[in-house]
Amino acid sequence: MKKISELIQSSNEEVQLVLMLSDVNVKKTTSGDDYASMIGFDGIDKIEAKIWNFSDELKETLVSGEVYKVNARTKQYQNRTQLNILALEKINESDGYDLSMFYEKAKLSSEELAKRINQYFMKIDNSILKTIVSVLLKKHFNDFFDYPAAVSMHHNYFSGLAYHTYSMLKLSDAYLDLYDFINKDLVYAGIILHDLGKIIELSGPKGTEYTKQGKLLGHISLGYDEISKASLELGISDTEEIINLKHIILSHHGQLEYGSPKEPATPEAALIHFLDYNDSRLAALENEIKKTDKGDYTQPISPFDRRIFYVPNIKY
Amino acid sequence: MKKISELIQSSNEEVQLVLMLSDVNVKKTTSGDDYASMIGFDGIDKIEAKIWNFSDELKETLVSGEVYKVNARTKQYQNRTQLNILALEKINESDGYDLSMFYEKAKLSSEELAKRINQYFMKIDNSILKTIVSVLLKKHFNDFFDYPAAVSMHHNYFSGLAYHTYSMLKLSDAYLDLYDFINKDLVYAGIILHDLGKIIELSGPKGTEYTKQGKLLGHISLGYDEISKASLELGISDTEEIINLKHIILSHHGQLEYGSPKEPATPEAALIHFLDYNDSRLAALENEIKKTDKGDYTQPISPFDRRIFYVPNIKY
Amino acid sequence: MKKISELIQSSNEEVQLVLMLSDVNVKKTTSGDDYASMIGFDGIDKIEAKIWNFSDELKETLVSGEVYKVNARTKQYQNRTQLNILALEKINESDGYDLSMFYEKAKLSSEELAKRINQYFMKIDNSILKTIVSVLLKKHFNDFFDYPAAVSMHHNYFSGLAYHTYSMLKLSDAYLDLYDFINKDLVYAGIILHDLGKIIELSGPKGTEYTKQGKLLGHISLGYDEISKASLELGISDTEEIINLKHIILSHHGQLEYGSPKEPATPEAALIHFLDYNDSRLAALENEIKKTDKGDYTQPISPFDRRIFYVPNIKY
Amino acid sequence: MKKISELIQSSNEEVQLVLMLSDVNVKKTTSGDDYASMIGFDGIDKIEAKIWNFSDELKETLVSGEVYKVNARTKQYQNRTQLNILALEKINESDGYDLSMFYEKAKLSSEELAKRINQYFMKIDNSILKTIVSVLLKKHFNDFFDYPAAVSMHHNYFSGLAYHTYSMLKLSDAYLDLYDFINKDLVYAGIILHDLGKIIELSGPKGTEYTKQGKLLGHISLGYDEISKASLELGISDTEEIINLKHIILSHHGQLEYGSPKEPATPEAALIHFLDYNDSRLAALENEIKKTDKGDYTQPISPFDRRIFYVPNIKY
Amino acid sequence: MKKISELIQSSNEEVQLVLMLSDVNVKKTTSGDDYASMIGFDGIDKIEAKIWNFSDELKETLVSGEVYKVNARTKQYQNRTQLNILALEKINESDGYDLSMFYEKAKLSSEELAKRINQYFMKIDNSILKTIVSVLLKKHFNDFFDYPAAVSMHHNYFSGLAYHTYSMLKLSDAYLDLYDFINKDLVYAGIILHDLGKIIELSGPKGTEYTKQGKLLGHISLGYDEISKASLELGISDTEEIINLKHIILSHHGQLEYGSPKEPATPEAALIHFLDYNDSRLAALENEIKKTDKGDYTQPISPFDRRIFYVPNIKY
Amino acid sequence: MKKISELIQSSNEEVQLVLMLSDVNVKKTTSGDDYASMIGFDGIDKIEAKIWNFSDELKETLVSGEVYKVNARTKQYQNRTQLNILALEKINESDGYDLSMFYEKAKLSSEELAKRINQYFMKIDNSILKTIVSVLLKKHFNDFFDYPAAVSMHHNYFSGLAYHTYSMLKLSDAYLDLYDFINKDLVYAGIILHDLGKIIELSGPKGTEYTKQGKLLGHISLGYDEISKASLELGISDTEEIINLKHIILSHHGQLEYGSPKEPATPEAALIHFLDYNDSRLAALENEIKKTDKGDYTQPISPFDRRIFYVPNIKY
């Protein structure tokens, strides 16, 4: 098995690698045949790859986000090595392979995140809010702690769904401490459920893509729906608590033009929007800063309108 | 009983009128007592009115949008006559009064609109769409044909909910005729249900105000919710039809900044947005044009960014 | 004669094809010589082509939008076949060639469109409006029924000028039926003339480009000018009808930022803007939807801010 | 005859004044009778006035922008004196009255402006441009040197049409001197004609209002029309010069959202837009600065987004 | 001495009150004499007041934001009592009066805030940052702990400058805890100095107004200047620390359109902008929420685009 | 020595050229090694160049904006010749080479510009303004007359800093002549100093790049700082003159969104913004127009939102 870094100058050489394949894009040649382009990732580097004879069998085998043993021929194109894939075979963890290098994980494990988020859940006193959170967390337990918070393959710029949720909970304590007019129960429940709809909006933790419901309805409406249906079954649909919780879900993007059909109109909704805004941006920033030397400039950072940041060269 | 037009120069005179009272606004005097200001409407003209001794009894009696026999003293203020209300007594249709002059009605009666909308409903072939429309229309039957399409007292600038729905259905036929790639069933079902959430967003056909759910969730999310809950009970939640219908509800305002959390992404959603946009604006325009002479200019028209229109002076 | 689809893997082969050449772009090599790049279209597929020895004789022969018998050498570039054109010879319908496959036509023939638009013209009762429409249609008769409605080669996203005009006339009837405060004569005349300026803004039905007047003045001002000059000759310059008609032309893009120097300020101008907006977008949408399978997603669609649409997978 | 300044505390007193009446606004009392409100100006101060018995005879007599001998009764309202007009009689210069105090004039007389603008006209070498300017100036000679450049009564914030034109011509010389790639003939011709349409857009130099054509078509399209018609008669319609001149008229507001249907796309059009922008703003600024002491702040200034300016307290 | 609440119906009565006078506005009557309008505040209620005979002696005595013993005559105007002030005499704390009721204070005393902010200052390890903060705090010590954070008299919507600074410091700890890539020293120093320029931008803690430098230069540039000058004297002008600190001051409004000449381009600048944004909005929100009952709606809140908030009716 | 124009078809040939190298961009190959891409300019044409073995020695030798004797191998890539640089040696004017062809100069020499700007400086009467301009011009004398006005290598679109300053001074005279309410001393001083901060924002006249201070603080704040520090030393910090001058520097970009923390609020600041806006755009326009034939269209022009201009084909 080769690593991508060994192929810098390689041309017209047949090689074998273990690659996670993603961003699979099926196009047509001018003659009307299908071919596929994709990104291969060996746990360290990425490489562009193409499949020219994209047989029906290959179409079934190839699933974006999965890891494969790949047979390919190298090619130099625009000063970069590319792969023309000749054959591929899926690799499974159940076959004894360690695939952990292919998936970027949050700083804390799923178990640890579950434990910590549970501690916040335990602090909710209001029984209606406690019940709805409990029911929905139970319903989606596995997904909630595995899902990412955004579409992307390996280096997503946002931490995973649960880590993002936990970060917001932690930050919220500083605000609740300073501003006693804000209802802690609504804040905790609202944070835990604010991005729940992403479990339906996204296809899963590997090779993450938007689902049809994700594209047509979006995670805000999907999460709102989850609360609506669960509260209907619990007989608490029209309670003050559920209406407030729904308002938080709807408004957490803060502005209409960011996809919230209502702007925050309660203190708790305003705070949760602030926390979501801050944490998503700082996580993306952290990701880039950690790749950059002190005294140097980062690459453009998407959630900051692609602005470039400078890393101060100051001793701590 | 006097009419408002008889009070032009009246001052410090005690008078009796039958008035619909609306836009009730309770404020505090500098001494901290409550007083109320409101608009009185006698079926033809409007007049400002105040209640200075706003007793608890009066507070219970006074409901915005209802009609009262009013005892008041006149007053000249800024070249206008005002009323200081001394006493009021509610008037009911059940007591034999004809109150029809107080409520602007659509050009067609509720019964006629029900009949005509039903004809479109009958043309829906797809059974899932037919079922969901049937269930929801039945659930909200009375409200659907009585509700207005917007907050306002007497001269609301939009036609009633059902008339607006019917107008869009009628206009849609011209488009379906010309563009055969658009699915008629989705269009009919989508139009009938697109503003259903207004029944929960607004308080009712008289003295219409936004409800708490209206303010915090809005008619788009409330209507989406109705479809969601009904389809859950019918066991058709995840069908292609319901997802498409939900997308239509969410996107019918056309742009994020107008409160749609998703922009139209199917042909039917695009068409319904166009029809809603055109019909709501043309209805407001009609309202003003009909009050204006040929060759003259209208008052500023809200849904056209308060632009002033000119009425062409051309023979038909 | 080869077809483009036969050249997928072809390299350094001399071939002959019949191609419509368009998007001709003359550039300079670093040595300062002219070369030309263009798109070739064989009635089914497109291919990029270059002329490296771009002699003066070739410059005279090559006209964007015309069809040629082409001698060329194939080349592989970035996984696509390109042509280096060696020689070309113009092909004319007058020589007995059937060139219909090179030009996308509206769904109805010029003759049929002329007949149908005439039926609307006949319904205009106001004599001034009838006269001005008659004079201008007569003046531009051939162009009016041949011109496209927008710059593009073969697959333009808008239907031709006359088809777009006819569609708007048909849709207008539904509105005139529902809203009796709108003047039918102004609407019919305004629709027929609203895009007349495109006949001067665009170079013609083949290899359509913007003219100098198109670039510096635009079709709105050019169409306004046509009405102005014709009404001057007819002695009807300052009539209410002509002022209203001019206002419709100026305002039909609906907003200043879309190039209308005045926003609609009469009912007829508002309606015509709505119809123009709807029909141009739905025609572009139709074009893409028809190329896409049910349950699948379209390419980005320009007049919808390049949004991607989904084709509902629902039986009719 | 009284002056307004003598009426500060006057109440219920019958007085006679000579006033220019403007901003006439006819409204209806609640009883449906017409009354009129307006502004009276005695050459120094302004005062609000009303006519309660607005007879048909008075309606004919009262023309906005004219000067009257007025009989009225004073009234205190909100700490200000108002007039209730009882009778009025028109005053004419032909009757020997000197009305100059009622009309703010530009710094230079019409004659002087005509002379100075003519000097620029004489410098135009290109014969087509010289001809079109000559014909149009001749056609509108009197209006051109009398009209204001904007709607307003007495203290308009822009200098008159001719003074604004002359200022731009003077400023243009500094630019032509520095930038020799700009065509002087086009610049001079373009400046002289750029606001010609205002002669049709506005009602005249006294009591200036927008005309119907002004409201529906605007001075940009009206000026463009003048050039179009004159060049048609002169047989120079399609010359390079006329197309360029028309482009200048269309684009002189600089951006689509300010009502130009085309943005400047020639050097001369860009320059004329700059000059128009600068001169209109500096003239408005001058007007306010001259009313303000050094070291003090002005009132909000409209063309600067109602910003407040500070007058530096620095010796010259 | 009367209180304002005792004057509700009072008319033409001579009264004596102790009032803080603010929002003093000197205007001219139509006769050209000066008069003054202002707001009086007795520690509980506000009342409008006027001085008609505004003598030079009174002009000298009357300073916005000071407290006076006032002699006045009452008047009813538009259902409100007004005062016509006849005489006034300044009251000083040095004369033994307790004026604390006239000034809204932050939740913590100046002394307590100085102590708490000092604790953060002590945690700065970097010697350059520690020095500059120390020098500037010492220079402005009294003002820094007394100044408000915004123009307004009594009920300002923002907490005082020091309280806002302290709140941000407290909130910053939660972020520094979660995001270890952010430099704590820069954050603490940046927060303490970010609004320092307000000490020059605003006139002082009483009757706060913008100064001339405030209007022409603004607190961002004024604070930047303070750092610039102090670091010049300390000989540390071009150090990495000072450049970073200046960047934080310049960018803390987050976007160009909010008056920052640079947008945040370091992690610390981004964080400080977030904290400033959140804290200023939540403080304004707290102010309104505390005046509103549970289940009720607030008045429009300025820093939230004048949106109305709802106070959830949920038990804590 | 070869010229670039001789290499059009050259491939795999070893050549020697004298090139100014700029836009140096160091990237990493997939194997992690550094390589450099850059632009070579021989005084007439430009060519892309790469250094694949980018040794530490080469890294030290290669400075963006310097001129080198270059050894390279040619390569054909995408129909263009590229260079792979094998070795390079710096060339200095001190070694007798004439490098003037590599640097585009303003139309006037530094000496001439110094003389002409000095004439304006001499016309300043106010002693404070004269002093501050004198001190700052002296401090930065050499840089001020050498620096460019913007980042770019050879064909910068703006004239040099001093030429731009001189042009604005010349244009200002026409305005001062017409508008006597504007203070000439403030205008002259403000123009001379308005872009002074660019001397710190940019790295120098050759291979111009943004400095760290340029990126984090910007030329507006840097220039403001220069005035602040000089006036502190001169003991004139808080004079009316210096506050006004600082306001001019801060506001000269005219709008917050263009990086001015304050918008113009004095007549002089407004005028200087207009002059800066006009001159920077017309200079960019001149640059493109001079490369374009009459009757033809330019390339997109950046400061005009990348619009394309037409060059009128009119005889002068």
Short mmCIF file of N, CA, C and O in Angstrom, two decimals, chain E residues 195-266:
data_model
loop_
_atom_site.label_atom_id
_atom_site.label_comp_id
_atom_site.label_asym_id
_atom_site.label_seq_id
_atom_site.Cartn_x
_atom_site.Cartn_y
_atom_site.Cartn_z
N ASP E 195 -13.37 50.79 24.80
CA ASP E 195 -14.27 51.94 24.74
C ASP E 195 -13.69 53.17 25.43
O ASP E 195 -14.42 54.12 25.73
N LEU E 196 -12.38 53.18 25.68
CA LEU E 196 -11.74 54.28 26.38
C LEU E 196 -12.03 55.63 25.72
O LEU E 196 -12.18 56.65 26.38
N GLY E 197 -12.10 55.62 24.38
CA GLY E 197 -12.33 56.87 23.64
C GLY E 197 -13.63 57.55 24.01
O GLY E 197 -13.82 58.74 23.73
N LYS E 198 -14.57 56.80 24.62
CA LYS E 198 -15.85 57.42 24.99
C LYS E 198 -15.66 58.52 26.02
O LYS E 198 -16.50 59.41 26.13
N ILE E 199 -14.57 58.46 26.76
CA ILE E 199 -14.30 59.50 27.76
C ILE E 199 -14.07 60.85 27.08
O ILE E 199 -14.33 61.90 27.66
N ILE E 200 -13.60 60.80 25.84
CA ILE E 200 -13.41 62.05 25.09
C ILE E 200 -14.61 62.32 24.17
O ILE E 200 -14.95 63.45 23.91
N GLU E 201 -15.24 61.24 23.71
CA GLU E 201 -16.39 61.40 22.80
C GLU E 201 -17.59 62.01 23.51
O GLU E 201 -18.38 62.73 22.90
N LEU E 202 -17.75 61.71 24.80
CA LEU E 202 -18.93 62.17 25.54
C LEU E 202 -18.53 63.27 26.51
O LEU E 202 -17.39 63.33 26.98
N SER E 203 -19.52 64.11 26.85
CA SER E 203 -19.22 65.31 27.66
C SER E 203 -19.04 64.99 29.14
O SER E 203 -18.46 65.79 29.86
N GLY E 204 -19.54 63.87 29.60
CA GLY E 204 -19.42 63.55 31.01
C GLY E 204 -20.60 62.75 31.50
O GLY E 204 -21.52 62.45 30.74
N PRO E 205 -20.59 62.37 32.78
CA PRO E 205 -21.65 61.49 33.28
C PRO E 205 -23.00 62.17 33.47
O PRO E 205 -24.00 61.50 33.59
N LYS E 206 -23.03 63.50 33.49
CA LYS E 206 -24.31 64.18 33.68
C LYS E 206 -24.70 64.91 32.40
O LYS E 206 -23.89 65.59 31.79
N GLY E 207 -25.99 64.84 32.04
CA GLY E 207 -26.47 65.57 30.86
C GLY E 207 -25.61 65.25 29.65
O GLY E 207 -25.26 66.13 28.86
N THR E 208 -25.30 63.98 29.52
CA THR E 208 -24.33 63.53 28.53
C THR E 208 -24.68 63.92 27.09
O THR E 208 -25.80 63.71 26.64
N GLU E 209 -23.71 64.51 26.41
CA GLU E 209 -23.85 64.87 25.00
C GLU E 209 -22.57 64.49 24.26
O GLU E 209 -21.55 64.22 24.88
N TYR E 210 -22.65 64.49 22.93
CA TYR E 210 -21.43 64.27 22.15
C TYR E 210 -20.61 65.55 22.15
O TYR E 210 -21.15 66.64 21.98
N THR E 211 -19.30 65.44 22.31
CA THR E 211 -18.42 66.59 22.17
C THR E 211 -18.12 66.82 20.68
O THR E 211 -18.44 65.98 19.84
N LYS E 212 -17.46 67.94 20.38
CA LYS E 212 -17.08 68.20 18.99
C LYS E 212 -16.16 67.10 18.47
O LYS E 212 -16.33 66.59 17.36
N GLN E 213 -15.16 66.73 19.29
CA GLN E 213 -14.28 65.63 18.87
C GLN E 213 -15.07 64.34 18.70
O GLN E 213 -14.79 63.52 17.83
N GLY E 214 -16.07 64.14 19.57
CA GLY E 214 -16.91 62.94 19.45
C GLY E 214 -17.61 62.91 18.11
O GLY E 214 -17.66 61.88 17.44
N LYS E 215 -18.16 64.07 17.72
CA LYS E 215 -18.90 64.10 16.46
C LYS E 215 -17.99 63.97 15.24
O LYS E 215 -18.33 63.31 14.27
N LEU E 216 -16.84 64.62 15.28
CA LEU E 216 -15.99 64.65 14.07
C LEU E 216 -15.01 63.47 14.00
O LEU E 216 -14.57 63.10 12.90
N LEU E 217 -14.65 62.90 15.14
CA LEU E 217 -13.64 61.83 15.11
C LEU E 217 -14.19 60.49 15.63
O LEU E 217 -13.87 59.45 15.07
N GLY E 218 -15.03 60.52 16.65
CA GLY E 218 -15.65 59.29 17.15
C GLY E 218 -14.78 58.54 18.14
O GLY E 218 -13.56 58.65 18.13
N HIS E 219 -15.43 57.72 19.01
CA HIS E 219 -14.67 57.10 20.11
C HIS E 219 -13.67 56.06 19.63
O HIS E 219 -12.68 55.80 20.30
N ILE E 220 -13.90 55.47 18.48
CA ILE E 220 -12.93 54.48 17.99
C ILE E 220 -11.60 55.17 17.68
O ILE E 220 -10.54 54.75 18.16
N SER E 221 -11.64 56.24 16.92
CA SER E 221 -10.39 56.94 16.58
C SER E 221 -9.79 57.63 17.79
O SER E 221 -8.56 57.71 17.92
N LEU E 222 -10.64 58.13 18.69
CA LEU E 222 -10.13 58.81 19.87
C LEU E 222 -9.43 57.83 20.82
O LEU E 222 -8.39 58.16 21.40
N GLY E 223 -9.98 56.63 20.97
CA GLY E 223 -9.35 55.63 21.82
C GLY E 223 -8.04 55.13 21.21
O GLY E 223 -7.03 54.94 21.89
N TYR E 224 -8.07 54.94 19.90
CA TYR E 224 -6.88 54.54 19.15
C TYR E 224 -5.76 55.56 19.36
O TYR E 224 -4.59 55.22 19.57
N ASP E 225 -6.15 56.84 19.36
CA ASP E 225 -5.22 57.93 19.56
C ASP E 225 -4.58 57.88 20.96
O ASP E 225 -3.37 58.13 21.11
N GLU E 226 -5.38 57.59 21.95
CA GLU E 226 -4.87 57.51 23.31
C GLU E 226 -3.77 56.45 23.41
O GLU E 226 -2.74 56.64 24.04
N ILE E 227 -4.02 55.30 22.80
CA ILE E 227 -3.02 54.23 22.82
C ILE E 227 -1.78 54.66 22.05
O ILE E 227 -0.64 54.42 22.46
N SER E 228 -2.04 55.32 20.90
CA SER E 228 -0.94 55.75 20.07
C SER E 228 0.00 56.70 20.82
O SER E 228 1.22 56.53 20.84
N LYS E 229 -0.61 57.69 21.47
CA LYS E 229 0.21 58.69 22.14
C LYS E 229 0.92 58.10 23.37
O LYS E 229 2.11 58.36 23.59
N ALA E 230 0.21 57.30 24.15
CA ALA E 230 0.84 56.70 25.34
C ALA E 230 1.99 55.77 24.93
O ALA E 230 3.05 55.75 25.55
N SER E 231 1.79 55.01 23.87
CA SER E 231 2.85 54.07 23.48
C SER E 231 4.04 54.79 22.88
O SER E 231 5.18 54.33 22.97
N LEU E 232 3.80 55.96 22.28
CA LEU E 232 4.91 56.79 21.79
C LEU E 232 5.77 57.24 22.96
O LEU E 232 7.01 57.12 22.93
N GLU E 233 5.12 57.71 24.01
CA GLU E 233 5.86 58.17 25.18
C GLU E 233 6.59 57.04 25.88
O GLU E 233 7.67 57.21 26.44
N LEU E 234 5.99 55.84 25.84
CA LEU E 234 6.61 54.68 26.49
C LEU E 234 7.67 54.03 25.60
O LEU E 234 8.33 53.08 26.01
N GLY E 235 7.79 54.50 24.36
CA GLY E 235 8.78 53.92 23.45
C GLY E 235 8.44 52.50 22.99
O GLY E 235 9.31 51.69 22.72
N ILE E 236 7.12 52.19 22.93
CA ILE E 236 6.72 50.83 22.52
C ILE E 236 5.81 50.87 21.31
O ILE E 236 5.07 49.92 21.02
N SER E 237 5.86 51.97 20.56
CA SER E 237 4.94 52.20 19.44
C SER E 237 4.82 51.05 18.45
O SER E 237 3.73 50.67 18.04
N ASP E 238 5.94 50.52 18.02
CA ASP E 238 5.88 49.58 16.90
C ASP E 238 5.94 48.13 17.34
O ASP E 238 6.19 47.24 16.53
N THR E 239 5.66 47.86 18.60
CA THR E 239 5.69 46.47 19.06
C THR E 239 4.46 45.73 18.54
O THR E 239 3.42 46.31 18.27
N GLU E 240 4.65 44.43 18.41
CA GLU E 240 3.56 43.53 18.03
C GLU E 240 2.35 43.74 18.94
O GLU E 240 1.20 43.74 18.49
N GLU E 241 2.60 43.94 20.22
CA GLU E 241 1.48 44.08 21.17
C GLU E 241 0.64 45.33 20.87
O GLU E 241 -0.60 45.28 20.87
N ILE E 242 1.32 46.44 20.64
CA ILE E 242 0.57 47.69 20.42
C ILE E 242 -0.19 47.65 19.10
O ILE E 242 -1.34 48.08 19.02
N ILE E 243 0.45 47.11 18.06
CA ILE E 243 -0.25 46.99 16.78
C ILE E 243 -1.51 46.14 16.93
O ILE E 243 -2.57 46.46 16.42
N ASN E 244 -1.38 45.04 17.67
CA ASN E 244 -2.55 44.18 17.89
C ASN E 244 -3.62 44.88 18.72
O ASN E 244 -4.82 44.73 18.45
N LEU E 245 -3.20 45.62 19.72
CA LEU E 245 -4.16 46.32 20.56
C LEU E 245 -4.90 47.39 19.75
O LEU E 245 -6.12 47.54 19.85
N LYS E 246 -4.15 48.13 18.93
CA LYS E 246 -4.78 49.13 18.06
C LYS E 246 -5.78 48.48 17.10
O LYS E 246 -6.86 49.01 16.86
N HIS E 247 -5.39 47.31 16.57
CA HIS E 247 -6.31 46.62 15.67
C HIS E 247 -7.62 46.27 16.40
O HIS E 247 -8.71 46.36 15.82
N ILE E 248 -7.51 45.86 17.64
CA ILE E 248 -8.71 45.53 18.42
C ILE E 248 -9.62 46.75 18.58
O ILE E 248 -10.83 46.67 18.41
N ILE E 249 -9.02 47.89 18.92
CA ILE E 249 -9.82 49.11 19.08
C ILE E 249 -10.53 49.44 17.77
O ILE E 249 -11.74 49.67 17.73
N LEU E 250 -9.77 49.44 16.68
CA LEU E 250 -10.33 49.83 15.38
C LEU E 250 -11.46 48.91 14.94
O LEU E 250 -12.40 49.34 14.28
N SER E 251 -11.35 47.63 15.26
CA SER E 251 -12.27 46.64 14.66
C SER E 251 -13.40 46.22 15.58
O SER E 251 -14.21 45.39 15.19
N HIS E 252 -13.50 46.79 16.79
CA HIS E 252 -14.46 46.18 17.72
C HIS E 252 -15.92 46.38 17.37
O HIS E 252 -16.78 45.70 17.93
N HIS E 253 -16.26 47.24 16.43
CA HIS E 253 -17.65 47.31 15.97
C HIS E 253 -17.97 46.22 14.94
O HIS E 253 -19.12 46.09 14.52
N GLY E 254 -16.97 45.50 14.51
CA GLY E 254 -17.21 44.27 13.75
C GLY E 254 -17.35 44.42 12.25
O GLY E 254 -16.97 43.54 11.51
N GLN E 255 -17.96 45.53 11.81
CA GLN E 255 -18.16 45.70 10.38
C GLN E 255 -17.92 47.15 10.00
O GLN E 255 -18.19 48.06 10.77
N LEU E 256 -17.46 47.34 8.76
CA LEU E 256 -17.22 48.69 8.28
C LEU E 256 -18.45 49.57 8.47
O LEU E 256 -18.35 50.70 8.94
N GLU E 257 -19.61 49.04 8.11
CA GLU E 257 -20.80 49.90 8.15
C GLU E 257 -21.22 50.29 9.57
O GLU E 257 -22.08 51.14 9.74
N TYR E 258 -20.63 49.68 10.57
CA TYR E 258 -20.88 50.13 11.94
C TYR E 258 -19.75 51.01 12.44
O TYR E 258 -19.62 51.24 13.64
N GLY E 259 -18.89 51.49 11.55
CA GLY E 259 -17.91 52.49 11.92
C GLY E 259 -16.53 51.97 12.27
O GLY E 259 -15.67 52.74 12.68
N SER E 260 -16.30 50.67 12.11
CA SER E 260 -14.95 50.14 12.28
C SER E 260 -14.21 50.29 10.96
O SER E 260 -14.65 49.73 9.95
N PRO E 261 -13.06 50.99 10.93
CA PRO E 261 -12.34 51.12 9.66
C PRO E 261 -11.66 49.82 9.23
O PRO E 261 -11.24 49.71 8.08
N LYS E 262 -11.52 48.87 10.13
CA LYS E 262 -11.02 47.54 9.78
C LYS E 262 -11.93 46.51 10.44
O LYS E 262 -12.36 46.70 11.58
N GLU E 263 -12.18 45.40 9.76
CA GLU E 263 -12.95 44.32 10.37
C GLU E 263 -11.99 43.40 11.13
O GLU E 263 -10.82 43.31 10.79
N PRO E 264 -12.50 42.71 12.17
CA PRO E 264 -11.61 41.88 12.98
C PRO E 264 -10.80 40.91 12.12
O PRO E 264 -11.34 40.22 11.27
N ALA E 265 -9.49 40.90 12.34
CA ALA E 265 -8.60 40.03 11.57
C ALA E 265 -7.64 39.29 12.48
O ALA E 265 -6.61 38.77 12.02
N THR E 266 -7.93 39.27 13.77
CA THR E 266 -7.20 38.39 14.69
C THR E 266 -8.25 37.73 15.58
O THR E 266 -9.35 38.25 15.75
#
